[in-house]
Tab-separated table of C-alpha atoms and ligand atoms in Angstrom:
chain	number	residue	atom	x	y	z
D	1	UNK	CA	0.000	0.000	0.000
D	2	UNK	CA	0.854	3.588	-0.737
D	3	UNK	CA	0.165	6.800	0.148
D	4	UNK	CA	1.160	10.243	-0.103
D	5	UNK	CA	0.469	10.831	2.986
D	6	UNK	CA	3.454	7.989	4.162
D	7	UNK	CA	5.338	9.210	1.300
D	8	UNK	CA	5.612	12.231	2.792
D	9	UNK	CA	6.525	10.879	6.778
D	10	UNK	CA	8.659	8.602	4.989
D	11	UNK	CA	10.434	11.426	3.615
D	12	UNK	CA	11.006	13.003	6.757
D	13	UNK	CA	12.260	9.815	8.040
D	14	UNK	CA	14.928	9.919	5.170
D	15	UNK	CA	16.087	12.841	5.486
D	16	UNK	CA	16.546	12.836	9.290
D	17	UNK	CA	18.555	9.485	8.483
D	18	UNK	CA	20.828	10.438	6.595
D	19	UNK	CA	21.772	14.152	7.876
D	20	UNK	CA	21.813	11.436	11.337
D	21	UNK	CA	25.017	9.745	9.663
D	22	UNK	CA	27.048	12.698	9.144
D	23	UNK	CA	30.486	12.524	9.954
D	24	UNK	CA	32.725	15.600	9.274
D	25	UNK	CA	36.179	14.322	10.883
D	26	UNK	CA	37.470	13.188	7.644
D	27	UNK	CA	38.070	15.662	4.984
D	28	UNK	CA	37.470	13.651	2.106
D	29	UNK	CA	34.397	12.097	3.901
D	30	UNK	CA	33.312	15.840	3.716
D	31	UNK	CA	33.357	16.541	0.286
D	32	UNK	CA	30.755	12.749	-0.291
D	33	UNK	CA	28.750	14.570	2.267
D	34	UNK	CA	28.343	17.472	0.840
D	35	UNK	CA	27.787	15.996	-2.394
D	36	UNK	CA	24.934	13.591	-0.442
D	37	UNK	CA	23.823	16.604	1.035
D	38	UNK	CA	23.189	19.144	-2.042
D	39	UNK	CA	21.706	15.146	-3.567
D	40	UNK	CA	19.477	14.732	-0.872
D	41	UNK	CA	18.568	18.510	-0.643
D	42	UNK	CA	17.696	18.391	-4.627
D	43	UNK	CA	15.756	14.864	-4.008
D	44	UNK	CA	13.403	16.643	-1.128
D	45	UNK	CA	12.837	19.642	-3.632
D	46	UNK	CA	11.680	17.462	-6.308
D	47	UNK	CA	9.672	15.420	-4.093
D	48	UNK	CA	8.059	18.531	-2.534
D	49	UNK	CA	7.575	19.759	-5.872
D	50	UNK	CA	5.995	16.345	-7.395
D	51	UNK	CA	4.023	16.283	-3.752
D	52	UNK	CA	2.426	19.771	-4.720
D	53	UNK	CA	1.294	18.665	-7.615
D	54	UNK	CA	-0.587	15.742	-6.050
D	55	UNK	CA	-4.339	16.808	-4.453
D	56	UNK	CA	-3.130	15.154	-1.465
D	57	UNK	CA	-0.626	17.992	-0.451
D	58	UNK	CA	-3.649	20.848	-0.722
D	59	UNK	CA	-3.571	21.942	3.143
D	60	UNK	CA	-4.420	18.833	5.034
D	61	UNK	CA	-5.355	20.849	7.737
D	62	UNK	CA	-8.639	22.016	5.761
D	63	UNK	CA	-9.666	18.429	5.564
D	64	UNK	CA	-8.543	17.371	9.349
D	65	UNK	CA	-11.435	19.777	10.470
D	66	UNK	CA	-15.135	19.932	10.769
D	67	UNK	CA	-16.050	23.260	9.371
D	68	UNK	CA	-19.561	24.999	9.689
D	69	UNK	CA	-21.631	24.141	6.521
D	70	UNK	CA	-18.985	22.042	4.967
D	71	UNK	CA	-19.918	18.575	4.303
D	72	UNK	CA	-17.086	16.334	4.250
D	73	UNK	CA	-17.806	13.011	2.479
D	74	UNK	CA	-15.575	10.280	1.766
D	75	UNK	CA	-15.836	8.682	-1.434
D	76	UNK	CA	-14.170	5.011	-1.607
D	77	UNK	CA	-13.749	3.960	-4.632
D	78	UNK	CA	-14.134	7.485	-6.249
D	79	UNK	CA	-11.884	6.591	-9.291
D	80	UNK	CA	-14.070	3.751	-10.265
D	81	UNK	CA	-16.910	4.821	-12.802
D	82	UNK	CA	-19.791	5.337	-10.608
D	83	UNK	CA	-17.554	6.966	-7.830
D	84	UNK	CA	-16.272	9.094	-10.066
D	85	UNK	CA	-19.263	10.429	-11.289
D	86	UNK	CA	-20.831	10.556	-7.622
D	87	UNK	CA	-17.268	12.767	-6.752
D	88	UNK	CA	-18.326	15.256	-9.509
D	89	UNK	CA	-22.161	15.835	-8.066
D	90	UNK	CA	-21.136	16.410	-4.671
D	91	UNK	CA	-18.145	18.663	-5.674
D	92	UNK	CA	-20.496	20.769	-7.657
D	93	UNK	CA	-22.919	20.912	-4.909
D	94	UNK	CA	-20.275	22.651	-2.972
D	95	UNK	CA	-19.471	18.999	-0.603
D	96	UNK	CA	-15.842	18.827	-0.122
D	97	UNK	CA	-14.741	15.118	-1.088
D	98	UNK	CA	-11.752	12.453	-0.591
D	99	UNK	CA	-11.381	9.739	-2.626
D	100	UNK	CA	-9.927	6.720	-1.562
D	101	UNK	CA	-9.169	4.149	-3.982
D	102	UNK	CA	-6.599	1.685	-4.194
D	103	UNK	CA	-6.478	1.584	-8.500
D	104	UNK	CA	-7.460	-1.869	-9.180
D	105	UNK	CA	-10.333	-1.241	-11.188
D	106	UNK	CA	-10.813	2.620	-10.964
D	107	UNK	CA	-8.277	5.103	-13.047
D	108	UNK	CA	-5.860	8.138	-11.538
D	109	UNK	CA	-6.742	9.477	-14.999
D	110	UNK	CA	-10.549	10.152	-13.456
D	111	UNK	CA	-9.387	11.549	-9.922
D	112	UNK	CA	-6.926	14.000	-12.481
D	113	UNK	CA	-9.831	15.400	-14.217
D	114	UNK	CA	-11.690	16.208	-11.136
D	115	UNK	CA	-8.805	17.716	-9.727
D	116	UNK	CA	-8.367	19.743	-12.478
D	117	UNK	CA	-11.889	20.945	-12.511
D	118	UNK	CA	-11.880	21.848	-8.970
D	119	UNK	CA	-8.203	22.751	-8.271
D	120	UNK	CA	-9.113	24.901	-4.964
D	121	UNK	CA	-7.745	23.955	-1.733
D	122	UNK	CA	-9.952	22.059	0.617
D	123	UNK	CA	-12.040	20.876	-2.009
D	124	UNK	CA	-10.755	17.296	-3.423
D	125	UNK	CA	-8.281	14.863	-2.086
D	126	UNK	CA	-6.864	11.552	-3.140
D	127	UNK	CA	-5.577	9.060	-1.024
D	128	UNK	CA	-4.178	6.044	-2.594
D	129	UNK	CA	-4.723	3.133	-0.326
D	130	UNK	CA	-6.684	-0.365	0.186
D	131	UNK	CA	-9.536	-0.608	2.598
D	132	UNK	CA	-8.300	-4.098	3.290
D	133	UNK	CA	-5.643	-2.161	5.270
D	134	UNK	CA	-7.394	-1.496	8.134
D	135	UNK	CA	-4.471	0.274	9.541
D	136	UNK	CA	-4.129	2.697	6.566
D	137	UNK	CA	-8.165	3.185	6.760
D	138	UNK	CA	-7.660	4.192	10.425
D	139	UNK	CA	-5.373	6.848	9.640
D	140	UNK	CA	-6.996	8.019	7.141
D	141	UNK	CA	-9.940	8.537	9.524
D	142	UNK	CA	-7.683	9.957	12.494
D	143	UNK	CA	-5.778	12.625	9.778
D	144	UNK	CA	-9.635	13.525	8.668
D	145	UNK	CA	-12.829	14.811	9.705
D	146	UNK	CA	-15.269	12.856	7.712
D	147	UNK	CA	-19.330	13.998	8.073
D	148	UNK	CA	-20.392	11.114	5.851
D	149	UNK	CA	-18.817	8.003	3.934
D	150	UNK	CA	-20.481	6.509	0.574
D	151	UNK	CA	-18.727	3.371	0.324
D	152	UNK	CA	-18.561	2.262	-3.464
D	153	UNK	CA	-15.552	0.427	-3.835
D	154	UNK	CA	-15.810	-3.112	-4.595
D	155	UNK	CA	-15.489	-6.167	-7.125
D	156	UNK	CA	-18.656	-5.727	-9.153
D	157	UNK	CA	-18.664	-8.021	-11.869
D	158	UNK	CA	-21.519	-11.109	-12.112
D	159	UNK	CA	-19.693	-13.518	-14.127
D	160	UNK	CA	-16.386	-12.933	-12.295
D	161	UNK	CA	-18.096	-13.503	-9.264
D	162	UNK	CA	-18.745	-17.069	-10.289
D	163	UNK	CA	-15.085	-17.774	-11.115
D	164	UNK	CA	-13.306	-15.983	-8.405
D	165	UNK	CA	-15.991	-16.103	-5.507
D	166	UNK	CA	-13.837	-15.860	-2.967
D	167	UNK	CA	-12.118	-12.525	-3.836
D	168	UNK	CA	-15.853	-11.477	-4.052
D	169	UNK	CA	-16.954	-12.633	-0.583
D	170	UNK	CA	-13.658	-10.915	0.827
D	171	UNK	CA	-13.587	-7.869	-0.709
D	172	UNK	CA	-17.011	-6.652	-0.663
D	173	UNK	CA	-17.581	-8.324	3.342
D	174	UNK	CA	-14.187	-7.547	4.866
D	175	UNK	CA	-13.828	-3.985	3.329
D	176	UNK	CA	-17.335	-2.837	4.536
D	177	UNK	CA	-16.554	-4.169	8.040
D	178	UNK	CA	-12.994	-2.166	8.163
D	179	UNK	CA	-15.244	0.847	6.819
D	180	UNK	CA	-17.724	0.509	9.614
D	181	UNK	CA	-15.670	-0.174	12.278
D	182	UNK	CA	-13.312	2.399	11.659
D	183	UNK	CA	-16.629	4.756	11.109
D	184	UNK	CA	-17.866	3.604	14.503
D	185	UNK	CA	-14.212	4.355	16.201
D	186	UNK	CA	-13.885	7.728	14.288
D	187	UNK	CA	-17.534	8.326	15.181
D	188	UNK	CA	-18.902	9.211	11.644
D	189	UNK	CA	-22.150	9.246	11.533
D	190	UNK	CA	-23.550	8.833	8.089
D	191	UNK	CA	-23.122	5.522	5.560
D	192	UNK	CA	-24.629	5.632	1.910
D	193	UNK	CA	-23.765	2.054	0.719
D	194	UNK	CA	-24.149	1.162	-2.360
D	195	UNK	CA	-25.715	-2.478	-2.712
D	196	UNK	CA	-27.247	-4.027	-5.683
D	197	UNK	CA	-30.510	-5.926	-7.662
D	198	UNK	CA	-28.159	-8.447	-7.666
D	199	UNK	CA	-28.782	-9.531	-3.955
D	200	UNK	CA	-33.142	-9.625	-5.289
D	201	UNK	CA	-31.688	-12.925	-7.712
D	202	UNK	CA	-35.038	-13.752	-9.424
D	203	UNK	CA	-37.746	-12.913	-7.817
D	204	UNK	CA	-41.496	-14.776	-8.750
D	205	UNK	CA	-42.665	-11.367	-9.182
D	206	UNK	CA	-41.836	-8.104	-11.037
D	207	UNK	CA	-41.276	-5.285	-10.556
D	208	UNK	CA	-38.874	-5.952	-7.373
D	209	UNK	CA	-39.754	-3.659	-4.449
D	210	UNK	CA	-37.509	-3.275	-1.198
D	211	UNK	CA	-39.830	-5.945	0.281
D	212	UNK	CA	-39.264	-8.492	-2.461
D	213	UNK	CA	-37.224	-11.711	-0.564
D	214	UNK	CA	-33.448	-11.232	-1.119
D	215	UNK	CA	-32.106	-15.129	-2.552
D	216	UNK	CA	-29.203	-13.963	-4.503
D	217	UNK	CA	-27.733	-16.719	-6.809
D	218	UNK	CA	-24.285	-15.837	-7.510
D	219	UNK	CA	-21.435	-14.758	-5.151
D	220	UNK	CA	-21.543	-10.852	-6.247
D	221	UNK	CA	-25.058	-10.468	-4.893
D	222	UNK	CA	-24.834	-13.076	-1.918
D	223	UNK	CA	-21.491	-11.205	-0.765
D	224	UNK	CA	-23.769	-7.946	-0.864
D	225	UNK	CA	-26.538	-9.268	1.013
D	226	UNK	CA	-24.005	-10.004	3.758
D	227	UNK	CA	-22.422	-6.968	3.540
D	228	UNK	CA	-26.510	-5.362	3.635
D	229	UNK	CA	-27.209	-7.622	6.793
D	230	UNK	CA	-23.918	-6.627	8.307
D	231	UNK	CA	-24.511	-2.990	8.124
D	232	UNK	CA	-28.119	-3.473	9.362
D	233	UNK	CA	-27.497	-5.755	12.427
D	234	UNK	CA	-24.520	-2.491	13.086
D	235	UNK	CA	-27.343	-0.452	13.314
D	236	UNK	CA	-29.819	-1.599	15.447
D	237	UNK	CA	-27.465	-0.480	18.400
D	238	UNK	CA	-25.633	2.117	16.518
D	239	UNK	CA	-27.087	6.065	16.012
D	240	UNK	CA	-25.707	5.801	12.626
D	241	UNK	CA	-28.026	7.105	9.897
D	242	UNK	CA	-27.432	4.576	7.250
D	243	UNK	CA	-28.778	4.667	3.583
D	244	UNK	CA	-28.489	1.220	1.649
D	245	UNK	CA	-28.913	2.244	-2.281
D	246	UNK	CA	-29.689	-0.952	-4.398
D	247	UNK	CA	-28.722	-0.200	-7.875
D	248	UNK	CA	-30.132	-1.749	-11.252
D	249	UNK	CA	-28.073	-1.911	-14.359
D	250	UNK	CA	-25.794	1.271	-14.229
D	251	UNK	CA	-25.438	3.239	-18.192
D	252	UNK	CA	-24.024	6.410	-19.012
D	253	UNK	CA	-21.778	9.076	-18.838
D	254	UNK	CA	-21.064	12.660	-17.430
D	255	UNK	CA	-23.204	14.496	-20.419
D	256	UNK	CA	-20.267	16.838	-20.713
D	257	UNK	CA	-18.057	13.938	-21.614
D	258	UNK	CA	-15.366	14.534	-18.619
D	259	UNK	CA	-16.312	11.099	-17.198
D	260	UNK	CA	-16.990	7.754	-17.923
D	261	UNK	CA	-16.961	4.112	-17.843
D	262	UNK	CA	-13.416	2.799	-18.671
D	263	UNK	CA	-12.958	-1.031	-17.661
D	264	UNK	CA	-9.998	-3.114	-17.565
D	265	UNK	CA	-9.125	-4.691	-20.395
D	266	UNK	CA	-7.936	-7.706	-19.244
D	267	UNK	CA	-11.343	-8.080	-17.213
D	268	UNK	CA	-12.942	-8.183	-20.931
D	269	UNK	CA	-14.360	-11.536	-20.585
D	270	UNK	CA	-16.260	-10.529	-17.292
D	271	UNK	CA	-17.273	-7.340	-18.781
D	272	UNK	CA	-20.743	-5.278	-18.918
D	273	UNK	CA	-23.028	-5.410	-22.030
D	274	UNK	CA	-22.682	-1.648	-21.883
D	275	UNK	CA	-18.562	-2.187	-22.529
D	276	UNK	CA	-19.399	-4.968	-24.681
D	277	UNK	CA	-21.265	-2.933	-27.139
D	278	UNK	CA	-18.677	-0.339	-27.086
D	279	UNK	CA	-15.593	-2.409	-27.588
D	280	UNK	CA	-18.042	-4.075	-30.767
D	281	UNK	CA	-18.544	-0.687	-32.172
D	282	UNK	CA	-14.953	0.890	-31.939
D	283	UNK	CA	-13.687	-2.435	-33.547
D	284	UNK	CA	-11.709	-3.444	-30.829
D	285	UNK	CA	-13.604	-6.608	-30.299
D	286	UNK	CA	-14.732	-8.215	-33.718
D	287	UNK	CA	-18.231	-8.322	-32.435
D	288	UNK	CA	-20.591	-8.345	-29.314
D	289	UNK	CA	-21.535	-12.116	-27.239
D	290	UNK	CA	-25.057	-12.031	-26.208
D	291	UNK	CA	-24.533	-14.222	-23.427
D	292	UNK	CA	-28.044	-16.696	-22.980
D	293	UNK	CA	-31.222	-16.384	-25.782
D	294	UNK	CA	-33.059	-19.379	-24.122
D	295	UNK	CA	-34.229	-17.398	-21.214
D	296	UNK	CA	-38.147	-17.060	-20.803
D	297	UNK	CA	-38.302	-13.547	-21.590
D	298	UNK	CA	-40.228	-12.271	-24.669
D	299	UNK	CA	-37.108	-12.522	-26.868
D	300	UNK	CA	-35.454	-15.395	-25.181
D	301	UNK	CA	-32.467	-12.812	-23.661
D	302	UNK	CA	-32.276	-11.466	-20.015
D	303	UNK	CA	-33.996	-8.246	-18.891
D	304	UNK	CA	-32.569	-5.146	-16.838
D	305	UNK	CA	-33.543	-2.127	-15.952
D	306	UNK	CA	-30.912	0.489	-17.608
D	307	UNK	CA	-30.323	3.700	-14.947
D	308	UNK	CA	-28.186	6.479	-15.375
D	309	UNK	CA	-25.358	6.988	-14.126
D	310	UNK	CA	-26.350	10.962	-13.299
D	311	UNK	CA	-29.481	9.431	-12.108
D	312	UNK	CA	-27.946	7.423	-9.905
D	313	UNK	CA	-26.015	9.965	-8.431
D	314	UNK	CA	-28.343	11.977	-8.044
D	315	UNK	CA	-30.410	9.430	-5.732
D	316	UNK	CA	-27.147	9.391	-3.957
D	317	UNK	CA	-27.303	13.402	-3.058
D	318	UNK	CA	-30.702	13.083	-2.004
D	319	UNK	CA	-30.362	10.102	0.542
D	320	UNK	CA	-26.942	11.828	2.136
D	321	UNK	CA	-29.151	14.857	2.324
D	322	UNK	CA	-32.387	12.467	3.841
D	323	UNK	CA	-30.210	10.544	6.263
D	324	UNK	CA	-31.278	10.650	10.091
D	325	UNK	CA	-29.245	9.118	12.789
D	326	UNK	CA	-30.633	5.766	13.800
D	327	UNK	CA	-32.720	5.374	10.926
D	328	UNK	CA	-32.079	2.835	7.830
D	329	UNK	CA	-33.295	3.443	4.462
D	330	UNK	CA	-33.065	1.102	1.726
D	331	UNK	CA	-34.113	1.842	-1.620
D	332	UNK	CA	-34.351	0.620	-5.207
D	333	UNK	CA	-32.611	2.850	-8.001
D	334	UNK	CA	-34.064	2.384	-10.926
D	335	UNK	CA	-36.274	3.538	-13.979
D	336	UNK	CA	-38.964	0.736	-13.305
D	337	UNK	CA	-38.144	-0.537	-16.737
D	338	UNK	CA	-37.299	-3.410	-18.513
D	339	UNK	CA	-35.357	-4.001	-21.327
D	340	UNK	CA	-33.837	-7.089	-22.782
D	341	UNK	CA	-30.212	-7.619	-24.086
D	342	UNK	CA	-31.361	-7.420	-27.207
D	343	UNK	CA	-32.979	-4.311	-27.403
D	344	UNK	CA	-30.415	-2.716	-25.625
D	345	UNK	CA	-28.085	-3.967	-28.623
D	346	UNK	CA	-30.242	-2.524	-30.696
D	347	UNK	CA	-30.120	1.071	-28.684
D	348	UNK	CA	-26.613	0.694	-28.525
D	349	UNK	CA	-26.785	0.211	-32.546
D	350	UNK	CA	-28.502	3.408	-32.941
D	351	UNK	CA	-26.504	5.231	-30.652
D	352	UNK	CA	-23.170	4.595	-32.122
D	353	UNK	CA	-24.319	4.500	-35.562
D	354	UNK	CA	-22.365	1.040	-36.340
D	355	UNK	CA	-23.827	-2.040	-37.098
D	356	UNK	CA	-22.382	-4.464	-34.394
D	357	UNK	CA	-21.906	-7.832	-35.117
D	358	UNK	CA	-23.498	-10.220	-33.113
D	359	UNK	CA	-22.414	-13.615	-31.891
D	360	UNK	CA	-24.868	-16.064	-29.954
D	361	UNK	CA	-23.705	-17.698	-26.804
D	362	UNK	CA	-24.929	-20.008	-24.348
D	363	UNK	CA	-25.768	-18.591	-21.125
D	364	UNK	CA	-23.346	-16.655	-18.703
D	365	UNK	CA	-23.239	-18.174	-15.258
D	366	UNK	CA	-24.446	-16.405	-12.097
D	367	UNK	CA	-27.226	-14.707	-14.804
D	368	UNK	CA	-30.690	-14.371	-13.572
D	369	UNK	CA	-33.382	-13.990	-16.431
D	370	UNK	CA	-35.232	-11.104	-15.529
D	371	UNK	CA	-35.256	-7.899	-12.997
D	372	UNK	CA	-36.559	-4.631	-13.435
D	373	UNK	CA	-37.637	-2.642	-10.488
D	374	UNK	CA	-40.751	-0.793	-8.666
D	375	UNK	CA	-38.693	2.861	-7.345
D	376	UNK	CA	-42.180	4.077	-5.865
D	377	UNK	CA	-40.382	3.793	-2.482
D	378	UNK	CA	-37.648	6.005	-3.713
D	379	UNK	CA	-39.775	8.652	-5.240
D	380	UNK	CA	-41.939	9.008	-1.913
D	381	UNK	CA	-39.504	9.150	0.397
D	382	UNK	CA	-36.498	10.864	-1.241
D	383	UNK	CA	-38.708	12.777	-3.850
D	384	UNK	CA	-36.386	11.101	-6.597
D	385	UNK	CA	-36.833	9.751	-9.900
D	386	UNK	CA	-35.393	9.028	-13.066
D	387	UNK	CA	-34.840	11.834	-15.344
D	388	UNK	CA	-33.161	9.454	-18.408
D	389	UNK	CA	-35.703	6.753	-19.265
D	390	UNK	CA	-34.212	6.474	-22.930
D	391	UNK	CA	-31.890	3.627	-23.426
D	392	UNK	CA	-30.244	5.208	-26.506
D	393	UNK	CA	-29.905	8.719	-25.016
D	394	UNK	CA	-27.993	7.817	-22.169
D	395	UNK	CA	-26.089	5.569	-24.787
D	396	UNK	CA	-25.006	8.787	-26.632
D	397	UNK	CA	-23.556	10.385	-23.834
D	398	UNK	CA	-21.539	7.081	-22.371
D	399	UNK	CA	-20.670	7.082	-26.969
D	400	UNK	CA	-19.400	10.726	-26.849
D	401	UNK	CA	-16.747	10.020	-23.899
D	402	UNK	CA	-15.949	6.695	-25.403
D	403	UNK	CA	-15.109	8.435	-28.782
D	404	UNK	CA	-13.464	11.526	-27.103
D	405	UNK	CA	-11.153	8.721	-24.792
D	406	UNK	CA	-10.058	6.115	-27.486
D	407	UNK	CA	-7.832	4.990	-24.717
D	408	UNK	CA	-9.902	5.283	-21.557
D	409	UNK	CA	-8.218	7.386	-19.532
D	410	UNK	CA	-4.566	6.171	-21.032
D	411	UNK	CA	-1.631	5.554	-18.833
D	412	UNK	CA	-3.039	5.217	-15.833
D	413	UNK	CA	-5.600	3.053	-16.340
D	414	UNK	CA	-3.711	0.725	-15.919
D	415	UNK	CA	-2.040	0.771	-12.400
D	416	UNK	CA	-3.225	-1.813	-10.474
D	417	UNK	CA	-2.809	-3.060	-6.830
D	418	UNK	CA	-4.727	-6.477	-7.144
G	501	UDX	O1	-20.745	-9.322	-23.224
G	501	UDX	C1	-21.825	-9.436	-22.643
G	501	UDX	C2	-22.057	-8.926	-21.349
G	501	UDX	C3	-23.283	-9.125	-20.767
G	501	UDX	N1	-24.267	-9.779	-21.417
G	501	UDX	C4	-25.588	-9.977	-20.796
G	501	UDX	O2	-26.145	-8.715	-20.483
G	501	UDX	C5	-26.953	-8.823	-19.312
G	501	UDX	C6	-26.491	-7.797	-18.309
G	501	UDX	O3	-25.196	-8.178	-17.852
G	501	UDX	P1	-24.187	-7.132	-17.194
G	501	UDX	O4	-22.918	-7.853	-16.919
G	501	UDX	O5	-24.108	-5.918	-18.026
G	501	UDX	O6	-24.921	-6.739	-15.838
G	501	UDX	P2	-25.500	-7.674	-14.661
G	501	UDX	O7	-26.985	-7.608	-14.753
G	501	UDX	O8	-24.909	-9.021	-14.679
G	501	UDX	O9	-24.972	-6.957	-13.345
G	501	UDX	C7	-24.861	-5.572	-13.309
G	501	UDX	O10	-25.992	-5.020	-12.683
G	501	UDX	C8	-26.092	-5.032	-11.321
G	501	UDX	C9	-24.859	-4.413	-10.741
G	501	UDX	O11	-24.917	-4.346	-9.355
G	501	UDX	C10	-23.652	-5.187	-11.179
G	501	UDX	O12	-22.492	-4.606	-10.635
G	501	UDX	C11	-23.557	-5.166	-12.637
G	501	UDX	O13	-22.477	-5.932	-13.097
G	501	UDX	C12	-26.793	-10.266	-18.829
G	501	UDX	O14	-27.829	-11.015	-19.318
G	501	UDX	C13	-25.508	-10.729	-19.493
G	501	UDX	O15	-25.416	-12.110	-19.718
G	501	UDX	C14	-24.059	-10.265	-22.696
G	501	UDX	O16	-24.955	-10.859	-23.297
G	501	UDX	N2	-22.852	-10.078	-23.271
């Protein structure tokens, strides 16, 4: 694990090692040290310099403080798609924000472009780190004064899930538990977690409302029900005001094309229709799988219900701004809309203007047929709902950053920790 935040002790460390070591009885000892010396005083320039231009180094002290009418929220996995875009919201509604992410699946390229578009000090900070390192997360809480957490960062792929279940049930179980402890310890009092249709699995009824039995079928969603149930038996002695957010099938992009969804490529095979479509219609896959056309669905594919990503944000802003100490909500986001793979291919089609090959697979493992949900709970009670109920519009935007980022968000997409 790294952070700027060691790098920086660290350096003082250095330095007060080596100027430790000095020994001037020996004149031609004296002229390596002073050579070390002008080295080492060059090296801590360069670092200070590289540090400054890091959002870390913008005056901790600003973040280390509860200040009147400044929300503070922390924002794990913020340079992961969703967290991202959630990062951007609250920084234009004036929150200040710290990311934490530890790289594997999110990009420094996203965390650079929010920097850059809020450069002032005691807005946005990045810490690099893993919230399997409970250690790190606790001094990241002690060096901060967090009003609220939304916890995003996780494993969140279906069909990986199936392969690799155990890296599912430990990162998205352990890291919430390090999260809430440390919350507990650091007394923060506000959690927006963000859970998942996945933990529904297939329900005998549609549309899914909060009350619909949770029997998820593959790892991803079982691993979030425990996570769900962990945070909710917390609770029940806790005056934590928690908000559990239960996402649908998340499109999109920022509409001014600053963010968007850039997935490893090496995770590919595990991949999203959404980056499925995309890779089909920039050429960089010969064509698009549909994964399963025996399902009993109208066209024989599975059915989700598409939300955008600004949507879902937006639910996000609302429930931070609803949440009441010792109160849970939990709430569906979605459009209460289905649509099967297929006609989202077709969307997808329309919105990229390319005519995508198709190639017809068996089924994907860990699939369920058909979800789509009810968000009259959401709507009441958070006076939220979906502004983008058009497949192929909220394709466009996701289209425009994918053909303005031909290489996701380059270099650094591909630093990983993992
Ligand atoms: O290349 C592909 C990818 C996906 N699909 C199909 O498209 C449908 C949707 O699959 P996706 O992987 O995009 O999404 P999933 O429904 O599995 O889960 C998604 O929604 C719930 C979120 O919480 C999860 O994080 C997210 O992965 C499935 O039927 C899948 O089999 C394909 O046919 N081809």
């Amino acid at each position: 694990m790294f952070n700027f935040g060691r790098a920086r002790s660290q350096g003082r460390q250095n330095r007060s090692m080596s100027l430790g070591g000095l020994d001037y009885a020996d004149p031609k000892k004296k002229n390596n040290y002073l050579g070390k010396i002008l080295l080492t005083a060059s090296l801590t320039a360069l670092c200070i310099f590289m540090l400054k231009q890091s959002p870390t180094f913008n005056t901790p002290s600003v973040f280390s403080r509860h200040e009147p009418g400044v929300t503070h929220v922390l924002v794990t996995g913020g340079a992961g798609y969703i967290g991202s875009h959630a990062a951007l919201r609250l920084l234009k509604e004036s929150y200040r924000v710290t990311i934490v992410d530890n790289l594997s699946r999110g990009n420094l390229g996203a965390v650079k472009i929010l920097q850059e578009l809020f450069p002032e000090p005691g807005r946005l900070q990045f810490i690099y780190a893993d919230l399997g390192d409970a250690k790190a997360v606790n001094k990241i809480f002690t060096e901060n004064a967090f009003d609220a957490v939304m916890h995003f960062a996780a494993v969140a792929y279906v069909g990986e899930s199936t392969q690799f279940p155990l890296k599912y049930y430990h990162n998205i179980t352990s890291n919430t538990l390090v999260v809430l402890e440390t919350m507990a310890a650091h007394g923060v009092k506000t959690l927006i977690y963000s859970s998942t249709c996945a933990t529904y699995g297939e329900p005998d009824t549609m549309p899914i409302t909060e009350e619909t039995p949770q029997v998820p079928i593959n790892p991803y969603g079982k691993a979030k029900k425990m996570a769900e149930d962990i945070i909710l038996d917390f609770s029940k002695n806790s005056n934590m005001a928690v908000m559990i957010l239960r996402y649908f099938n998340v499109i999109g992009s920022d509409p001014e094309g600053r963010l968007g969804e850039a997935p490893r490529p090496e995770l590919r095979e595990h991949g999203r229709i959404s980056g499925a479509c995309f890779d089909a219609a920039r050429g960089i896959m010969p064509g698009l799988q549909i994964k399963g056309t025996d399902y009993k669905t109208a066209d024989g594919t599975c059915v989700r219900d598409y939300i955008d990503v600004t949507d879902l944000v937006d639910a996000h802003v609302k429930a931070l701004q609803k949440a009441k100490p010792r109160k849970v909500g939990i709430y569906n986001v979605g459009t209460g809309k289905g649509s099967s793979v297929k006609e989202f291919v077709e969307a997808c089609k329309k919105a990229t203007g390319v005519e995508i090959k198709i190639d017809y697979l068996p089924r994907r493992a860990g699939d369920y047929a058909e979800v789509y949900s009810d968000p009259s709970k959401i709507r009441k009670e958070l006076n939220w709902t979906a502004k983008h109920t058009n497949l192929k519009e909220s394709l466009e935007t996701a289209w425009r950053w994918q053909k303005l980022h031909r290489n996701g968000y380059g270099l650094t997409s591909s630093v990983s920790v993992y």
